[in-house]
């Protein structure tokens, strides 16, 4: 399920809406907007190719 270095965020907590908002790449005031992931993108060659956004949604039934 998770790999070394992965973080799983439990969405059953009081600040769920904030977590969701901050991690959403299209949020107007989230971590992408504030350049939090810039080092990751540059290290992975974002200027030469598409780089996968390092946050994934995981659903379990």
PDB file of C-alpha atoms in Angstrom, residues 1-2 7-8 11-13 15 17 19 23-24 27 30 34-36 42-43 45-48 50 53 59-60:
ATOM      1  CA  UNK A   1       0.000   0.000   0.000  1.00  0.00           C
ATOM      2  CA  UNK A   2       2.530   2.626   1.079  1.00  0.00           C
ATOM      3  CA  UNK A   7       2.837   9.732   4.264  1.00  0.00           C
ATOM      4  CA  UNK A   8      -0.757   8.642   4.750  1.00  0.00           C
ATOM      5  CA  UNK A  11      -9.139  12.193   6.716  1.00  0.00           C
ATOM      6  CA  UNK A  12     -11.149  11.445   9.878  1.00  0.00           C
ATOM      7  CA  UNK A  13      -9.846  14.375  11.898  1.00  0.00           C
ATOM      8  CA  UNK A  15      -8.770  19.713  10.124  1.00  0.00           C
ATOM      9  CA  UNK A  17     -10.913  20.364   5.067  1.00  0.00           C
ATOM     10  CA  UNK A  19      -5.550  19.199   4.643  1.00  0.00           C
ATOM     11  CA  UNK A  23      -2.837  19.337  -0.923  1.00  0.00           C
ATOM     12  CA  UNK A  24      -5.163  20.050  -3.861  1.00  0.00           C
ATOM     13  CA  UNK A  27      -6.318  25.233  -4.874  1.00  0.00           C
ATOM     14  CA  UNK A  30      -2.482  25.570  -1.358  1.00  0.00           C
ATOM     15  CA  UNK A  34       3.081  28.745  -2.307  1.00  0.00           C
ATOM     16  CA  UNK A  35       5.870  26.896  -4.188  1.00  0.00           C
ATOM     17  CA  UNK A  36       6.217  24.187  -1.548  1.00  0.00           C
ATOM     18  CA  UNK A  42      13.101  21.116 -10.340  1.00  0.00           C
ATOM     19  CA  UNK A  43      15.026  18.073  -9.063  1.00  0.00           C
ATOM     20  CA  UNK A  45      13.368  17.965 -14.432  1.00  0.00           C
ATOM     21  CA  UNK A  46      10.105  19.876 -14.699  1.00  0.00           C
ATOM     22  CA  UNK A  47      11.675  22.229 -17.273  1.00  0.00           C
ATOM     23  CA  UNK A  48      12.433  19.340 -19.651  1.00  0.00           C
ATOM     24  CA  UNK A  50       6.159  16.601 -17.303  1.00  0.00           C
ATOM     25  CA  UNK A  53       2.434  15.775  -8.789  1.00  0.00           C
ATOM     26  CA  UNK A  59      -9.660   5.283  -1.546  1.00  0.00           C
ATOM     27  CA  UNK A  60     -10.479   2.059   0.213  1.00  0.00           C
TER      28      UNK A  60
END
